Coordinates of N, CA and C in Angstrom, one line a residue:
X269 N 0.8 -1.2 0.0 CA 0.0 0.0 0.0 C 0.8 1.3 0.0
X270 N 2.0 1.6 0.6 CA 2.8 2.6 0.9 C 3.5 2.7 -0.5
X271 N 3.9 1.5 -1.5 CA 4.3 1.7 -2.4 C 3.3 2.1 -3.9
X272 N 2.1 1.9 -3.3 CA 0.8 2.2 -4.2 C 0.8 3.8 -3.9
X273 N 0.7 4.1 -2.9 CA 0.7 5.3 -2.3 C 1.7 6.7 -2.8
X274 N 2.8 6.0 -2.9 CA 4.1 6.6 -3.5 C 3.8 7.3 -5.2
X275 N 3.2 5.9 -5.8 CA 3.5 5.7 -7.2 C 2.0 6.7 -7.3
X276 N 1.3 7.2 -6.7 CA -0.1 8.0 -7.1 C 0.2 9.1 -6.9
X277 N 1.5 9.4 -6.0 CA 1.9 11.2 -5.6 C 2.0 11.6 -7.1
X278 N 2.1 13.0 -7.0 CA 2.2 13.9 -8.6 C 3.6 13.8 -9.2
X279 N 3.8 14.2 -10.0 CA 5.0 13.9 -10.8 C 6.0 14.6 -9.7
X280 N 7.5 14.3 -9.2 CA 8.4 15.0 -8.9 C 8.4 15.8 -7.3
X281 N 6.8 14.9 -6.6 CA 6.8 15.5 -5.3 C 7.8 15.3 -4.4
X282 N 8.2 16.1 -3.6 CA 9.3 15.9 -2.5 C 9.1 15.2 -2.0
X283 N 9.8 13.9 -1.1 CA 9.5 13.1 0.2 C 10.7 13.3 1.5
X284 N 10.2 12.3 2.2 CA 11.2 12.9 3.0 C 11.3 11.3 3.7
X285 N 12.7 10.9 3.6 CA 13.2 9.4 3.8 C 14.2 9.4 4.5
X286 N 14.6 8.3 5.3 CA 15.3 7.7 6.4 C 16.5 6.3 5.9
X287 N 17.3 6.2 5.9 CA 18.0 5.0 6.0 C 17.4 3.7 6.6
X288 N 17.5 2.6 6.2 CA 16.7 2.0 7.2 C 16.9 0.6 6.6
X289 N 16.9 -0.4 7.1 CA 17.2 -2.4 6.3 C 16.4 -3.1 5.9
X290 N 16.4 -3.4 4.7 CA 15.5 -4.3 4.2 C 16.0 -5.6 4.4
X291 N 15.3 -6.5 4.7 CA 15.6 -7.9 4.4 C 15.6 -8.6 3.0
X292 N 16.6 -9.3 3.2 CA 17.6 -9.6 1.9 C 18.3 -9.0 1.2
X293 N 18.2 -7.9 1.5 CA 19.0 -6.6 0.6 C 19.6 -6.2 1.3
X294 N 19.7 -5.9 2.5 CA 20.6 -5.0 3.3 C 20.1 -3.6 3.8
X295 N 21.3 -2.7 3.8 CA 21.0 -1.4 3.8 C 20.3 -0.6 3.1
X296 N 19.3 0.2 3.1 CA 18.5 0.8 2.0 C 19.2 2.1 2.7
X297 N 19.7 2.9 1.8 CA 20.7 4.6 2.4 C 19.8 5.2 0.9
X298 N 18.7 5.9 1.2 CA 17.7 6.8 0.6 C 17.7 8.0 1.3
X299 N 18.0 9.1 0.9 CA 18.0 10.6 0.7 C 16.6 11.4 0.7
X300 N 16.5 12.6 1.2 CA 15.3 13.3 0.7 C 15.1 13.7 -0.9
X301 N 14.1 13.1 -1.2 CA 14.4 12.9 -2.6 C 13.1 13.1 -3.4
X302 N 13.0 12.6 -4.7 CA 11.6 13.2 -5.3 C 11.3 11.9 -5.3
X303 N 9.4 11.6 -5.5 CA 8.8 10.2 -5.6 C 9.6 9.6 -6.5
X304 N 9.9 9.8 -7.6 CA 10.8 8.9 -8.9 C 11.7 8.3 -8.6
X305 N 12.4 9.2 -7.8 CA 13.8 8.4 -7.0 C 13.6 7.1 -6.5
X306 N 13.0 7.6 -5.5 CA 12.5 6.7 -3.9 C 11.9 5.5 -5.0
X307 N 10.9 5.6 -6.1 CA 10.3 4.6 -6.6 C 11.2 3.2 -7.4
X308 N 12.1 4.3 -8.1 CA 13.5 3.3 -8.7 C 14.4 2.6 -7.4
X309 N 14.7 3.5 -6.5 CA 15.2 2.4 -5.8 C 14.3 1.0 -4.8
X310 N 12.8 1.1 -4.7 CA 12.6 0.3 -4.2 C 12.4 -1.0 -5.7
X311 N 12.0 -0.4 -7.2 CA 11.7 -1.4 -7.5 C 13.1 -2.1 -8.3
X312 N 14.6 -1.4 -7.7 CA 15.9 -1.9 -8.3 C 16.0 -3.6 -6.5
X313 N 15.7 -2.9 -5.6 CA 15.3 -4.1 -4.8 C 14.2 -5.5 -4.8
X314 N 13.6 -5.1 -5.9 CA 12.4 -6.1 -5.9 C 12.9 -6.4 -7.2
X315 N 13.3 -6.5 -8.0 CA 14.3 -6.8 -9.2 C 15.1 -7.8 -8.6
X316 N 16.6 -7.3 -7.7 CA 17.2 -7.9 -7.3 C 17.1 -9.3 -5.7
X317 N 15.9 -9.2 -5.2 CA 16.0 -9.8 -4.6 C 14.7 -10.9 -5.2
X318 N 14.0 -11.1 -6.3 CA 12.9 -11.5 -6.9 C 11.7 -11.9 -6.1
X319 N 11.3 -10.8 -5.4 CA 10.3 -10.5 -4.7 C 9.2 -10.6 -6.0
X320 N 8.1 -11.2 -5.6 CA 6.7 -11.7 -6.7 C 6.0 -10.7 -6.0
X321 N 5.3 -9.8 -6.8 CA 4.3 -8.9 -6.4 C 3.0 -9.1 -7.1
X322 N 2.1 -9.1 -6.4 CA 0.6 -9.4 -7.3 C 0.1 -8.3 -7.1
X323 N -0.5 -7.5 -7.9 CA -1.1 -6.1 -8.2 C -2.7 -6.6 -8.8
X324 N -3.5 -5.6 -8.3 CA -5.2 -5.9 -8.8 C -5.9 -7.4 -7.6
X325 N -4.9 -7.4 -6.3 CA -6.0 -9.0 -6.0 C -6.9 -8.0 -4.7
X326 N -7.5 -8.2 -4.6 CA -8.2 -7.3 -3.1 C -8.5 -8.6 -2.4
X327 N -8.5 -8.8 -1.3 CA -8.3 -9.8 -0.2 C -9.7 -9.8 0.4
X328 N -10.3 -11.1 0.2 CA -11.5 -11.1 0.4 C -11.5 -11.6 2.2
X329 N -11.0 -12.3 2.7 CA -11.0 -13.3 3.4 C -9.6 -13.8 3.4
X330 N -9.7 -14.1 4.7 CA -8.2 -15.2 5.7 C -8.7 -16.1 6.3
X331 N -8.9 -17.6 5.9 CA -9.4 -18.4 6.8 C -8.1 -19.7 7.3
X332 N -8.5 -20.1 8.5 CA -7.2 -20.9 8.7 C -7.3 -22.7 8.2
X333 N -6.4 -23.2 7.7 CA -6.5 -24.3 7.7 C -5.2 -25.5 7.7
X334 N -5.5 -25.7 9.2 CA -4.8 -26.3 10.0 C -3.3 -25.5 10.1
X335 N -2.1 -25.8 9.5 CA -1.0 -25.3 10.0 C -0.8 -24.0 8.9
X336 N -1.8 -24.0 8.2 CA -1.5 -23.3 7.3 C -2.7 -21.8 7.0
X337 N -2.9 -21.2 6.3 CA -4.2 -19.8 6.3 C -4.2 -19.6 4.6
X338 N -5.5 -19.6 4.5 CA -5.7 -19.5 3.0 C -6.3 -18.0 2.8
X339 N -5.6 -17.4 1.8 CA -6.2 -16.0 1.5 C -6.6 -15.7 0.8
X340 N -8.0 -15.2 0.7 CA -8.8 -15.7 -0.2 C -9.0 -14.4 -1.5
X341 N -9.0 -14.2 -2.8 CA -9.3 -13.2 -3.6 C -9.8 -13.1 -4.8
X342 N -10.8 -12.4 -5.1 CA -11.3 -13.1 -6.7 C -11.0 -13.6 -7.5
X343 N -10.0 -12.9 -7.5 CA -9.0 -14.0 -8.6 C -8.1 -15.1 -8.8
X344 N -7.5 -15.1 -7.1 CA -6.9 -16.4 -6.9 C -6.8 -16.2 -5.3
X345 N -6.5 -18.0 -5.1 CA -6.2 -18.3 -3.2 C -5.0 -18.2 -3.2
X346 N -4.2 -17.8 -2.2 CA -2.6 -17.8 -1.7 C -3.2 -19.0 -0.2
X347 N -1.9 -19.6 -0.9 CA -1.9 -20.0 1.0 C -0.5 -19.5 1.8
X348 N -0.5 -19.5 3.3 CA 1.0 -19.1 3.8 C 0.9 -19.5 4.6
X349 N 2.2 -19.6 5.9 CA 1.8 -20.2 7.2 C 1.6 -18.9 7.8
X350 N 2.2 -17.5 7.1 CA 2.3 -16.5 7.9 C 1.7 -15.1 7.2
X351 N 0.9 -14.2 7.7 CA 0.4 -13.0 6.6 C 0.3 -11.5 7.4
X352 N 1.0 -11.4 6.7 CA 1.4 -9.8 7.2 C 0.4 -8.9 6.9
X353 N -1.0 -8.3 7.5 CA -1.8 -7.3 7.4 C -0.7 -5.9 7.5
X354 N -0.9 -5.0 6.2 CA 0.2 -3.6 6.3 C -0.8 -2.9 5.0
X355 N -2.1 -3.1 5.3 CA -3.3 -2.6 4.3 C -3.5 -1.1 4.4
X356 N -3.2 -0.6 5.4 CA -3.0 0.8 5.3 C -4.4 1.6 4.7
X357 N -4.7 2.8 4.5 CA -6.3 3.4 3.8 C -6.5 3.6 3.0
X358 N -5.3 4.0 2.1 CA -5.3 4.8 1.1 C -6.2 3.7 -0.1
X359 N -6.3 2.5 0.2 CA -6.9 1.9 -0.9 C -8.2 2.0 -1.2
X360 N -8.4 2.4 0.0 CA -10.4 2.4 -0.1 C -10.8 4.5 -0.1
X361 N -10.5 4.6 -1.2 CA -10.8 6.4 -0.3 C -12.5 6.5 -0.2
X362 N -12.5 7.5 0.8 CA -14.0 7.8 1.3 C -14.8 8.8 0.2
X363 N -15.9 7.8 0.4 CA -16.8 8.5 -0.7 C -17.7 10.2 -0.1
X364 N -17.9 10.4 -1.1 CA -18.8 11.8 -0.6 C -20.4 11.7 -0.3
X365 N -20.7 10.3 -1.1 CA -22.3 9.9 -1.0 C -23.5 10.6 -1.1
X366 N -23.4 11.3 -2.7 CA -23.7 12.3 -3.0 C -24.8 12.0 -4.6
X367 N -25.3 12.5 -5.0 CA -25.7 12.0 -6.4 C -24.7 12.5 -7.2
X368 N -25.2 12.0 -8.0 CA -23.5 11.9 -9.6 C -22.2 11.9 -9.1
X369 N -22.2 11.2 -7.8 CA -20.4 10.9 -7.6 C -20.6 9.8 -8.7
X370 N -21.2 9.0 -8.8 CA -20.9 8.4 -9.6 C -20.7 8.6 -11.4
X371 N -20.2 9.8 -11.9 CA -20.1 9.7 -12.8 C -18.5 9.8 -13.0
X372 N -18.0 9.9 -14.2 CA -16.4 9.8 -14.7 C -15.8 10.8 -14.6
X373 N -16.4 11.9 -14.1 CA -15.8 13.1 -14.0 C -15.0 13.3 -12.4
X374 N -15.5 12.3 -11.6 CA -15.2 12.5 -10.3 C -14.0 11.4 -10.0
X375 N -13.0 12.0 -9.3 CA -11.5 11.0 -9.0 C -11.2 11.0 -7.5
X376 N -10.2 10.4 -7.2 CA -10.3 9.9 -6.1 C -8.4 10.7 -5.9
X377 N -7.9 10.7 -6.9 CA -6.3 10.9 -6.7 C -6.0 11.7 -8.2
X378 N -4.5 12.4 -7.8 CA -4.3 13.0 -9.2 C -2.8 12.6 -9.3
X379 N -2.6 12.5 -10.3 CA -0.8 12.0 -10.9 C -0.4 13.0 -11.4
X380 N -1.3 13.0 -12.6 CA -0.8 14.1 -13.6 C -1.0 15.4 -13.7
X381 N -0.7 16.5 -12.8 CA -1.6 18.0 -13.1 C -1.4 18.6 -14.2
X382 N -0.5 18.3 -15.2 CA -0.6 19.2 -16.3 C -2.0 18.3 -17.0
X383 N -2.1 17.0 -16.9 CA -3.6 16.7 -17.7 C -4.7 16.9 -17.3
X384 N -4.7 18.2 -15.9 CA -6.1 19.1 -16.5 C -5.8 20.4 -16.6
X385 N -4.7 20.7 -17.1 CA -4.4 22.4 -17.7 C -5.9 22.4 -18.8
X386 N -6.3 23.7 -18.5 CA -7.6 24.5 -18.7 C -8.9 24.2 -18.2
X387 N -8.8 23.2 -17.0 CA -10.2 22.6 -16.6 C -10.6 23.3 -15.8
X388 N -11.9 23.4 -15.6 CA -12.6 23.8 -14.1 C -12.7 22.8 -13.1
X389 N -12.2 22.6 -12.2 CA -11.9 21.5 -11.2 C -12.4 22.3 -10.0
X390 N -12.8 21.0 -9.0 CA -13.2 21.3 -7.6 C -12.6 19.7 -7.1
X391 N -11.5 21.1 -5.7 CA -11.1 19.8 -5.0 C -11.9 19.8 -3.3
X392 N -12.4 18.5 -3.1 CA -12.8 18.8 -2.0 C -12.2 17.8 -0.5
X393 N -11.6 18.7 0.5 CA -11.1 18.1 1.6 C -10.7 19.2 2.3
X394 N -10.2 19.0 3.6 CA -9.2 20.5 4.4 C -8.1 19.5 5.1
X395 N -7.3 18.2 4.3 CA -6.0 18.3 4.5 C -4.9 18.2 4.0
X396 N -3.9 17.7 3.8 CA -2.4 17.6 3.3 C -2.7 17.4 1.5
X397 N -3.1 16.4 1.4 CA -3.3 15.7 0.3 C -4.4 16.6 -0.3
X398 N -5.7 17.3 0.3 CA -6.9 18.2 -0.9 C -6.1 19.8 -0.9
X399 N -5.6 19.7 0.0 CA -4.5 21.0 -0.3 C -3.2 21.0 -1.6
X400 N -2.6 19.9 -1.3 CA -1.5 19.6 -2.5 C -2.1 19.9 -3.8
X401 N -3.4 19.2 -3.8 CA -3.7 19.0 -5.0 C -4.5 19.9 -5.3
X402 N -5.1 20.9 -4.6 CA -5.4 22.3 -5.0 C -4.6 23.2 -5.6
X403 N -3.6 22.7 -4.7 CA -2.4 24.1 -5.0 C -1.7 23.7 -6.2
X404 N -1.8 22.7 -6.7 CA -0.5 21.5 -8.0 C -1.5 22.2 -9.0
X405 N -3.0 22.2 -9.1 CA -3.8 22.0 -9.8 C -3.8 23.6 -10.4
X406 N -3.9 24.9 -9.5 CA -3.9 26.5 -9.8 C -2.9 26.2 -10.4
X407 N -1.9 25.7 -10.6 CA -0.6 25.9 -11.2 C -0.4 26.2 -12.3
X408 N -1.6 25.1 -13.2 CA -1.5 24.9 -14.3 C -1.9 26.1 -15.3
X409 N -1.6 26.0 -16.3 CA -2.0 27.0 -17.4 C -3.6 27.2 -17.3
X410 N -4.5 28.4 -17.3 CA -5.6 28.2 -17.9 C -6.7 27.3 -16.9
X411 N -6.3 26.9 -16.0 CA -7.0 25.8 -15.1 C -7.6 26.9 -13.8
X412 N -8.4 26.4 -13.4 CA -9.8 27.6 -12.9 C -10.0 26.1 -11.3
X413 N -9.5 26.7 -10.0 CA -9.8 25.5 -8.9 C -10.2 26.4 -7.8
X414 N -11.1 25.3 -7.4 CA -12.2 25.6 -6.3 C -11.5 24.8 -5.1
X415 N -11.7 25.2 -3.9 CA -11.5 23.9 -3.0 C -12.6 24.3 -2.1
X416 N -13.1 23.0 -1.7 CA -14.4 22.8 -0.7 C -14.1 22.5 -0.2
X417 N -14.0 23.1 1.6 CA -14.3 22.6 3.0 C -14.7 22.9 3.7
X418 N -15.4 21.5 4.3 CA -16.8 22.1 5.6 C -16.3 22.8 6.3
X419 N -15.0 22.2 7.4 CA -14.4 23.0 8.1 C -14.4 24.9 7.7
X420 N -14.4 25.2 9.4 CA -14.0 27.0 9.0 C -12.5 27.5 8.9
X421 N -11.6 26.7 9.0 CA -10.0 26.7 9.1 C -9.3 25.6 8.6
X422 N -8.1 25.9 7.6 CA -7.3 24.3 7.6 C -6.3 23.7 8.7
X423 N -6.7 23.5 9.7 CA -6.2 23.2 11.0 C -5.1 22.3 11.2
X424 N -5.4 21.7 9.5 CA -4.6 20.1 10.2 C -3.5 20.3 9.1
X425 N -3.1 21.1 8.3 CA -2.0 20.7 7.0 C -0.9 21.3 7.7
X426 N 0.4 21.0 6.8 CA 1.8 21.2 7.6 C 1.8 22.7 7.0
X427 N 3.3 23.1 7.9 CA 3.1 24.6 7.8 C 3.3 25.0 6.3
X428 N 4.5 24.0 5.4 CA 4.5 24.3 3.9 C 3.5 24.1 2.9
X429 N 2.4 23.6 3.7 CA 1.2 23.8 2.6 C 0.8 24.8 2.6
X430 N 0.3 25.2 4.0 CA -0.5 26.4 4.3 C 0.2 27.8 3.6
X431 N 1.5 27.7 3.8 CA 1.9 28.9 3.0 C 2.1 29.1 1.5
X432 N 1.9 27.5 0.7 CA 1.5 27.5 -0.6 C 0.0 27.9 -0.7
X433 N -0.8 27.4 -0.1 CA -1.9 27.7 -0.1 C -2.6 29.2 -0.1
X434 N -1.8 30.0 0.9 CA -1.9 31.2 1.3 C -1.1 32.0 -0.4
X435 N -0.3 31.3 -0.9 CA -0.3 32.3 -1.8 C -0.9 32.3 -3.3
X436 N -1.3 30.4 -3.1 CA -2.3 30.5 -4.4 C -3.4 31.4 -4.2
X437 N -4.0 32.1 -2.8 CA -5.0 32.5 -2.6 C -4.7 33.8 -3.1
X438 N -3.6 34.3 -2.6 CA -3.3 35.8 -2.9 C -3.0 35.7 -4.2
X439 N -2.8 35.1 -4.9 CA -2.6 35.5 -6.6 C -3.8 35.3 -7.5
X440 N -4.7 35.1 -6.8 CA -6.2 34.6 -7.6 C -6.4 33.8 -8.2
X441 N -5.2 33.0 -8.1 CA -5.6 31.4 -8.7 C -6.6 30.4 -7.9
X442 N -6.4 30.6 -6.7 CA -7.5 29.4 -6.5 C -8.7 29.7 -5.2
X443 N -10.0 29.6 -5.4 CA -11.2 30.3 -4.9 C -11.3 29.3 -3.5
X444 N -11.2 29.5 -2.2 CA -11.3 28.5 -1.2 C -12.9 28.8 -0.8
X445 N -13.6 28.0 -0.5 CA -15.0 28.1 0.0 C -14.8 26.8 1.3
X446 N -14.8 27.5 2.4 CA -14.8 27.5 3.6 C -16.7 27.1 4.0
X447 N -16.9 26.0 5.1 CA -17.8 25.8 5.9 C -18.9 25.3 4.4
X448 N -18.6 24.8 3.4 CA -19.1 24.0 2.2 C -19.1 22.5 2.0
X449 N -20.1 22.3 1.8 CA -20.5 21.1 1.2 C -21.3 20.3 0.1
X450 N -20.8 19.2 -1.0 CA -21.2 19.2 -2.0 C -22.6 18.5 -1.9
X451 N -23.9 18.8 -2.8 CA -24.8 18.7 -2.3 C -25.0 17.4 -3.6
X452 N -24.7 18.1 -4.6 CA -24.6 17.4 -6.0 C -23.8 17.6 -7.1
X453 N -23.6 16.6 -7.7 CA -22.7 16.5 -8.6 C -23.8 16.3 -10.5
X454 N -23.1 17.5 -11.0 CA -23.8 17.1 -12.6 C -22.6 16.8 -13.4
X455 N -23.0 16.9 -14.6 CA -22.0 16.2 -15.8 C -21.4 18.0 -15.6
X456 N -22.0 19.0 -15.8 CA -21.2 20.6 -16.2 C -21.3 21.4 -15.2
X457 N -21.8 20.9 -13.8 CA -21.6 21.9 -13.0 C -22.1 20.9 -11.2
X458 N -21.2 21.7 -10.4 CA -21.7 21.0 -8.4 C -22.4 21.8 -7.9
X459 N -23.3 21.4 -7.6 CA -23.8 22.0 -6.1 C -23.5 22.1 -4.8
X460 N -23.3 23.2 -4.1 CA -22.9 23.5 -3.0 C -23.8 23.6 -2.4
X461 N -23.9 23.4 -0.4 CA -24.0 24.1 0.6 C -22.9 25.2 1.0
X462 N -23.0 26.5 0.8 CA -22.1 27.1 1.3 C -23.0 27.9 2.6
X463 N -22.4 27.3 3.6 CA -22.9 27.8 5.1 C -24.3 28.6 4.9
X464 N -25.0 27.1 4.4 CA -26.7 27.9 4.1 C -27.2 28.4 2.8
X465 N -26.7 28.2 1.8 CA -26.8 29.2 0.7 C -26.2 28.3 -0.2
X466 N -27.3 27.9 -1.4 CA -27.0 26.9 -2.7 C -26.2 27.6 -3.8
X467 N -24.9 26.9 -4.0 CA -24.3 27.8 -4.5 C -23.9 26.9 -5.9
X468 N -24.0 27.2 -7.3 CA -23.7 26.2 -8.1 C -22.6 26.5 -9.4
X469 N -21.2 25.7 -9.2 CA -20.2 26.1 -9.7 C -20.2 25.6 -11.1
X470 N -19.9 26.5 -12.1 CA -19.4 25.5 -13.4 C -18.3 24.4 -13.0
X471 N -18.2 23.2 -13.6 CA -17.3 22.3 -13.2 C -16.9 20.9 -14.6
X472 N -15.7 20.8 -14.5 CA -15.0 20.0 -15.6 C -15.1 18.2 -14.9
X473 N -14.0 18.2 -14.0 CA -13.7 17.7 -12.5 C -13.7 18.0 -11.5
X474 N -14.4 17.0 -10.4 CA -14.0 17.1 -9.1 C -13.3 16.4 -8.7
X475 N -12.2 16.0 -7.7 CA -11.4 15.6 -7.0 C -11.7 15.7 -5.7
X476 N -11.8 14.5 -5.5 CA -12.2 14.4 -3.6 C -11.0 13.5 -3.0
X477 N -10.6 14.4 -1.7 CA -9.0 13.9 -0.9 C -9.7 14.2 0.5
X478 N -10.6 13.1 0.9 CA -11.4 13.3 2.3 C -11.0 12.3 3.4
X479 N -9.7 11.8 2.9 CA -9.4 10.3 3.1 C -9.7 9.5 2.6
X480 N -9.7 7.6 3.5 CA -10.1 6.6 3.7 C -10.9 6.1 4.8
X481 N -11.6 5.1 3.9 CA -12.1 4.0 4.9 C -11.3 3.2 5.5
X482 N -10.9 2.9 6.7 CA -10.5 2.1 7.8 C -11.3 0.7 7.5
X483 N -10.4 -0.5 7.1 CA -10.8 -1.9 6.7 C -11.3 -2.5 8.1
X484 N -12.0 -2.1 9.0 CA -12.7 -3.0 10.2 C -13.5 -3.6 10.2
X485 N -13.9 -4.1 9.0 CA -14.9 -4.8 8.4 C -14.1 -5.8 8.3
X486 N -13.3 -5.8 7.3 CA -12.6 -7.4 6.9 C -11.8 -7.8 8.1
X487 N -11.0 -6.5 9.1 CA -10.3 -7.1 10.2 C -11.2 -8.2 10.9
X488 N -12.4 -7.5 11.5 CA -13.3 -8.4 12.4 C -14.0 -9.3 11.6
X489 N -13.6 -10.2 10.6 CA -13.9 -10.8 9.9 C -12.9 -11.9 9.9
X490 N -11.7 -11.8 10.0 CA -10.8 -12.3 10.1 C -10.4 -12.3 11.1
X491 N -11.3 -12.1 12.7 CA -10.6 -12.5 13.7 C -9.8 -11.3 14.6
X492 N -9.6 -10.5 14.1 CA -8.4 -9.3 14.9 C -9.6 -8.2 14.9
X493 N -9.2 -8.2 16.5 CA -9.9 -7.2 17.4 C -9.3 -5.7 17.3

């Protein structure tokens, strides 16, 4: 998940990394560095130590049988004697539960911000992640960004967001709507609650970074409290 997580930040984002040992490989000596980096060196380690990665199984079920635990996933069973839960949130992000989220216009994560240079976008969240991606998104040429949050303050982002944030605001690139919420989503335009008052934006994309769902469903399914 951490390495899913990695590979979905925007092109060239900063991280910030520790030295630290991997098994079978040794020393991992990683630098503060951009995602690209950090990404080549972990998959020069799964290369060289021929670690098998399955990508696309979602884990339905862990049932035990006998000395052994079968894992169960649409697509195929693993068995092991031993299974490491490191499922982390980011895989389930939380929905807004809204009419027309379900249409194609609405995303969960952004990679690419030059591929919505000229769009009207709305990002909606008040932390780290709906902030980035507010601020990545004014960036772009011609691109027009809203950000919605219920909250009356961004309370919880680090201090170098808040002062990107603070200056997309001062240059009029990007319109914050404070104590809002989306009521509805169309194919050309969202509806707002803004603190009482229907407010309805032209819109290309929305982008929702409101988190995750916490898997305590499958945990208590599998036995762990």
């Amino acid at each position: 998940p951490l390495l899913t997580s990695i590979r979905k930040y925007p092109r060239a984002k900063f991280l910030l990394a520790e030295p630290l040992s991997v098994p079978l490989y040794g020393n991992l000596w990683v630098a503060d560095g951009s995602k690209e980096r950090l990404l080549e060196v972990w998959e020069k380690i799964i290369a060289s130590t021929g670690l098998e990665v399955r990508t696309n199984h979602r884990v339905t079920g862990i049932q035990r049988e006998g000395a052994v635990l079968r894992v169960e996933t649409p697509e195929h069973t693993f068995r092991a004697r031993n299974v490491v839960l490191a499922m982390g949130r980011r895989g389930s992000p939380r929905r807004l539960g809204v009419p027309g989220e379900e249409l194609g216009k609405v995303i969960y994560d952004v990679v690419d911000m030059e591929s919505f240079a000229g769009q009207r976008m709305l990002v909606v969240g008040g932390g780290d992640s709906a902030v980035e991606s507010a601020v990545g998104l004014a960036r772009q040429e011609g691109t027009t960004v809203a950000l919605s949050y219920r909250g009356d303050a961004f309370g919880r982002v680090k201090e170098r967001n808040r002062v990107n944030l603070e200056q997309a605001i001062h240059c009029g690139r990007l319109h914050v709507m404070l104590k809002s919420q989306v009521r509805e989503i169309r194919l050309d335009v969202v509806v707002l609650d803004v603190e009482g008052r229907e407010e309805v934006l032209p819109n290309d994309t929305v982008v929702v970074r409101i988190g995750g769902d916490p898997p305590y469903k499958l945990l208590e399914e599998i036995g762990v409290r």
